[in-house]
mmCIF file of C-alpha atoms in Angstrom:
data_model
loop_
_atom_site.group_PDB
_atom_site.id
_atom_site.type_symbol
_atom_site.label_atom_id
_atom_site.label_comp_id
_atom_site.label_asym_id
_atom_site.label_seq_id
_atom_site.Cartn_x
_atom_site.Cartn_y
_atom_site.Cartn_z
ATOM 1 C CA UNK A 46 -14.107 -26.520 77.518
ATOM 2 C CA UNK A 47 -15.849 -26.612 80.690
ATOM 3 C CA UNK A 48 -18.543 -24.414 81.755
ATOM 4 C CA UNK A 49 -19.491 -23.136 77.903
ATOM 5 C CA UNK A 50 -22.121 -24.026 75.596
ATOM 6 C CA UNK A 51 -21.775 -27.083 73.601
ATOM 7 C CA UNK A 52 -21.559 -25.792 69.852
ATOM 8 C CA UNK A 53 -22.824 -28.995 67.856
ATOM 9 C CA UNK A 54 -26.687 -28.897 65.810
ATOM 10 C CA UNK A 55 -28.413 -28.444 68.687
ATOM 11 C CA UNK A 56 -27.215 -25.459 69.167
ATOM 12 C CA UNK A 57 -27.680 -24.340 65.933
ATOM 13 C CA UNK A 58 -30.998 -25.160 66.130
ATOM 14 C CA UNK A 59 -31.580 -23.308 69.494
ATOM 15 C CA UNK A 60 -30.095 -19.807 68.138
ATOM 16 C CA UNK A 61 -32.907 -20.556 65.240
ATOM 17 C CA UNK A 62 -35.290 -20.872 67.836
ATOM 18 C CA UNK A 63 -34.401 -17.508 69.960
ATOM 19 C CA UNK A 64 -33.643 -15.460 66.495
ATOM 20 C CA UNK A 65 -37.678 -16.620 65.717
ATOM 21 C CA UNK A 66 -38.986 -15.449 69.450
ATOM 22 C CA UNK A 67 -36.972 -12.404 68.818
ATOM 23 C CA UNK A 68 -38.750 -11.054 65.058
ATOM 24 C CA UNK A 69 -41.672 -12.915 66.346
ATOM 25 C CA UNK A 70 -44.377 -13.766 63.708
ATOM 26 C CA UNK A 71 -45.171 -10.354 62.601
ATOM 27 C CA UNK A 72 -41.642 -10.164 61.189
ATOM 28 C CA UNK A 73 -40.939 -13.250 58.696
ATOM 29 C CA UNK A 74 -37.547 -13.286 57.040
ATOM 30 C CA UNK A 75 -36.765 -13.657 53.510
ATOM 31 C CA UNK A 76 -34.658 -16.761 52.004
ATOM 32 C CA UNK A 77 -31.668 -14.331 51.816
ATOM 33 C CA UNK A 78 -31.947 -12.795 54.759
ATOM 34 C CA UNK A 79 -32.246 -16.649 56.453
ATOM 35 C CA UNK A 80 -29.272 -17.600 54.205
ATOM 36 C CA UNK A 81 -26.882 -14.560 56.168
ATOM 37 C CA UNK A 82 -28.368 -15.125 59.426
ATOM 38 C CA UNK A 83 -27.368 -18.763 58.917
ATOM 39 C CA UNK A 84 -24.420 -17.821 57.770
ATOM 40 C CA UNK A 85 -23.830 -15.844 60.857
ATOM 41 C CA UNK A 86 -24.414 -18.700 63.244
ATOM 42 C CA UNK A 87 -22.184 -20.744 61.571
ATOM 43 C CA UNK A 88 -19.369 -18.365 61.762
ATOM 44 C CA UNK A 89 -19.796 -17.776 65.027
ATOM 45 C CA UNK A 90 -19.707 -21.460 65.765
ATOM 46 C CA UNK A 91 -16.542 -21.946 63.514
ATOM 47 C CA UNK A 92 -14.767 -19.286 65.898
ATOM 48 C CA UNK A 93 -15.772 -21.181 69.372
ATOM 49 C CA UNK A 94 -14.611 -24.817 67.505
ATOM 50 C CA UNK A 95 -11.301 -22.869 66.918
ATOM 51 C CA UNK A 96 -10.873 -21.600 70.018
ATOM 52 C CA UNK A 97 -11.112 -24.736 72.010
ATOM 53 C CA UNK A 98 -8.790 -26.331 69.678
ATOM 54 C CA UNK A 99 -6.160 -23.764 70.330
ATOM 55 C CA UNK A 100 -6.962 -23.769 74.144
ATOM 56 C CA UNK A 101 -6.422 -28.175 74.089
ATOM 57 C CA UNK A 102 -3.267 -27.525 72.331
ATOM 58 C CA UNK A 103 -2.196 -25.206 74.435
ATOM 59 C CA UNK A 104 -2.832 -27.564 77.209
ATOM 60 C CA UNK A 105 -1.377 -30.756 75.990
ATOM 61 C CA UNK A 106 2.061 -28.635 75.256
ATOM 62 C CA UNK A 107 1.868 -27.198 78.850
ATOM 63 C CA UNK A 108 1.643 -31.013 80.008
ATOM 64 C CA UNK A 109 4.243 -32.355 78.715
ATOM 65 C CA UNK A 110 7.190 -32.172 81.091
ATOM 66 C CA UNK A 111 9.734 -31.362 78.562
ATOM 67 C CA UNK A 112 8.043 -28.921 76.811
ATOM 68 C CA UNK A 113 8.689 -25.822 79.154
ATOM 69 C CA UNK A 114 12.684 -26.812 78.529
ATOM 70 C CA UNK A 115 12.008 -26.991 74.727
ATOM 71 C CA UNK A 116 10.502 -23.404 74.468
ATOM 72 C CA UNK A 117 13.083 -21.744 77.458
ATOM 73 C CA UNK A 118 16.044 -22.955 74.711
ATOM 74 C CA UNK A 119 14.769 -20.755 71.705
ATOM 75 C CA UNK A 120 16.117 -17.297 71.599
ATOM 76 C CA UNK A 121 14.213 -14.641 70.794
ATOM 77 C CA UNK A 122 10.925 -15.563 71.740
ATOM 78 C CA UNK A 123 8.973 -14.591 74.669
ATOM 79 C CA UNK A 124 9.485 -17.056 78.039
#
């Protein structure tokens, strides 16, 4: 998706980065409380990954010329 940040292990490693100028030396982190701030990133990650799935799929249906017919025929749903 254009125009937002590429969510692959650099990332990961840059929110690592910015959490550690945030507490700042004076503030080290314990292995559990690394574990759920890892944990965190990842999630957060997971929900960007799915998002740009759902927004390529929505795309590919939208450009497929016979695809606006195929949804128009089925009653009940919204146009």
């Amino acid at each position: 998706m254009p125009g937002l940040t590429v969510h692959d292990i650099t990332h990961l490693d840059a929110l690592w980065r910015v959490a550690d100028q945030i507490a700042g030396p004076d503030y080290p982190i314990n292995p559990a409380e690394a574990f759920v701030l890892g944990g965190a990133f990842l999630l957060h990650d997971a929900a960007h990954v799915m998002a740009g799935h759902l927004v390529d799929q929505a795309n590919r249906a939208v450009a497929r010329p016979d695809r606006p017919a195929i949804r128009r025929s089925r009653p009940g749903r919204p146009q």
